[in-house]
PDB file of C-alpha atoms in Angstrom:
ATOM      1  CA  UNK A  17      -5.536  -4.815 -10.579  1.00 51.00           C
ATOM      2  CA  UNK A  18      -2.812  -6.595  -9.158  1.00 56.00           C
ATOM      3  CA  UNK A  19      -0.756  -9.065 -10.966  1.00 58.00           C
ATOM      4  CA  UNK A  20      -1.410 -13.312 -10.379  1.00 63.00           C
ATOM      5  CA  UNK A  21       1.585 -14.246 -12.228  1.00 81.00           C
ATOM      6  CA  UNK A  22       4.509 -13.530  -9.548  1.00 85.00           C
ATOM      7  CA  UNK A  23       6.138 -16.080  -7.923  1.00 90.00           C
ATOM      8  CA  UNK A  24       6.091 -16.736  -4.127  1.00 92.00           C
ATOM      9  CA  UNK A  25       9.167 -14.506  -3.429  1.00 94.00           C
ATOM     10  CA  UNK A  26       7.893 -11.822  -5.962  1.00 94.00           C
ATOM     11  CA  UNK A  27       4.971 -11.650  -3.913  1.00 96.00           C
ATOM     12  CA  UNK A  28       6.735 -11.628  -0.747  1.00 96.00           C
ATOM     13  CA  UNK A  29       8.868  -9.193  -1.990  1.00 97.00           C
ATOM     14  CA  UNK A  30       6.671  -7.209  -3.348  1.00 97.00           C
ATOM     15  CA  UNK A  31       4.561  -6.972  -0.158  1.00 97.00           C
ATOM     16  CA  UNK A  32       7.194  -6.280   1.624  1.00 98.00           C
ATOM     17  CA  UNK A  33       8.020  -3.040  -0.646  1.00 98.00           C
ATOM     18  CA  UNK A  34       4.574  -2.175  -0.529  1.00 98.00           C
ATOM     19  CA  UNK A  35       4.966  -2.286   3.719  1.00 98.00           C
ATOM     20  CA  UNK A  36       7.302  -0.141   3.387  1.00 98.00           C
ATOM     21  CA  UNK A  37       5.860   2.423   1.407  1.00 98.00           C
ATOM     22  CA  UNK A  38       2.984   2.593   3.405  1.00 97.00           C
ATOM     23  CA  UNK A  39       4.827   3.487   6.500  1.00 97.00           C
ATOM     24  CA  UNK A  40       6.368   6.298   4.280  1.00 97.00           C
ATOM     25  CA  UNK A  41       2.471   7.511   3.446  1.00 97.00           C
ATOM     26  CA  UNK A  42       1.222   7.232   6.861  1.00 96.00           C
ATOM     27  CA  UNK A  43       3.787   9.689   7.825  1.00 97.00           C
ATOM     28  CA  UNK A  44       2.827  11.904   5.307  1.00 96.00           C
ATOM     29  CA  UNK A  45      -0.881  11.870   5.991  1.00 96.00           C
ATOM     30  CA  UNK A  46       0.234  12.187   9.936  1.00 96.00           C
ATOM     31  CA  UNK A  47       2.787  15.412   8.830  1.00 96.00           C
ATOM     32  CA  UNK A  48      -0.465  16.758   6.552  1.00 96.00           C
ATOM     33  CA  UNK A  49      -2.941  16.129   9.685  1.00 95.00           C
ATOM     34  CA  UNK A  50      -0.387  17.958  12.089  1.00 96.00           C
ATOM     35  CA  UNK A  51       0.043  20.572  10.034  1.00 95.00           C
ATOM     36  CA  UNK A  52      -3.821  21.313   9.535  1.00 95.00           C
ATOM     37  CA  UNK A  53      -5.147  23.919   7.977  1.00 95.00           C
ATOM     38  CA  UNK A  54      -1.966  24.455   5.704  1.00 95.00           C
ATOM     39  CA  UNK A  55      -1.414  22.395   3.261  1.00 94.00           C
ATOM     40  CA  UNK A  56      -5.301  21.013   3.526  1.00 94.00           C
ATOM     41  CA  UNK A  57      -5.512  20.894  -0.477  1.00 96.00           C
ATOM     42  CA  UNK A  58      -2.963  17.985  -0.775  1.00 95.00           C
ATOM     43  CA  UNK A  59      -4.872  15.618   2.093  1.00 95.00           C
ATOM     44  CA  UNK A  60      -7.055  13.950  -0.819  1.00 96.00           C
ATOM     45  CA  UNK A  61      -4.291  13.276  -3.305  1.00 97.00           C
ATOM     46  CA  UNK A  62      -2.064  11.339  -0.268  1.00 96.00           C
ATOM     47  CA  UNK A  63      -5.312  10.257   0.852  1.00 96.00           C
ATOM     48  CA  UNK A  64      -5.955   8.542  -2.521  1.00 97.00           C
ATOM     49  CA  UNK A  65      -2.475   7.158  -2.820  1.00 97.00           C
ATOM     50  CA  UNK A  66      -2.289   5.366  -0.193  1.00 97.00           C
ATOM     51  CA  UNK A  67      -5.869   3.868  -0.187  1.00 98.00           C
ATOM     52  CA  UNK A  68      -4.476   2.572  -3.770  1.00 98.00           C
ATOM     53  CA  UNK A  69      -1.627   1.093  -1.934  1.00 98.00           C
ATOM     54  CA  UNK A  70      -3.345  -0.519   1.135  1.00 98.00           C
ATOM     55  CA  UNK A  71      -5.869  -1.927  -1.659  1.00 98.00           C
ATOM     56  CA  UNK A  72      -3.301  -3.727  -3.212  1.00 97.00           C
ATOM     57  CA  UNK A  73      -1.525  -4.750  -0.122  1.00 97.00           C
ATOM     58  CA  UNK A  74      -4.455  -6.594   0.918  1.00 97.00           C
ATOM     59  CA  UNK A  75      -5.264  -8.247  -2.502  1.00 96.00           C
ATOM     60  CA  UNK A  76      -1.666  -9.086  -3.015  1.00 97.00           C
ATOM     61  CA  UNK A  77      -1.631 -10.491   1.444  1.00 97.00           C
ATOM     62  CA  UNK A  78      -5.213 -12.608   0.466  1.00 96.00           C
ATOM     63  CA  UNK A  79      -3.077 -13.982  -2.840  1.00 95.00           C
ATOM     64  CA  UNK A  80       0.019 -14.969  -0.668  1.00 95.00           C
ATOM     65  CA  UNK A  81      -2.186 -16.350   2.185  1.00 95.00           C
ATOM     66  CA  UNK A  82      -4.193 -18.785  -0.201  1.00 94.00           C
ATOM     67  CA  UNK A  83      -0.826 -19.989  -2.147  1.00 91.00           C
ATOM     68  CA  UNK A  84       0.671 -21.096   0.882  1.00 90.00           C
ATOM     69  CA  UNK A  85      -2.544 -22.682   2.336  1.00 91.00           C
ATOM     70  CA  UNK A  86      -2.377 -24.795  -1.329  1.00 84.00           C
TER      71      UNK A  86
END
């Protein structure tokens, strides 16, 4: 669950860490895709990681989006 209590730049910059990590994932699902079939056991784990990560990106985007609509 992702936290309501941040302020407006805690959520900005906490989206904008979470951007950034997700760029590092998607390379690391890309590297694991390229590098098919080695390595095939670890695709769930990074798989899982960064659906965890987009999920909160988007709750944490919808939160920011309706604060600054207030």
């Amino acid at each position: 669950m992702v936290q309501v209590d941040l302020t407006l730049d805690e959520l900005k910059t906490k989206i904008k860490r979470l951007n950034s990590q997700g760029g590092q994932l998607k390379m690391e699902l890309h590297d694991l895709a390229e590098g098919l079939p080695t390595d095939f056991e670890n695709i769930m784990e990074v798989a899982g990681r960064t659906y965890q990560l987009y999920r909160e990106l988007d709750e944490l985007k919808k939160q920011l989006k309706a604060r600054e609509s207030q």
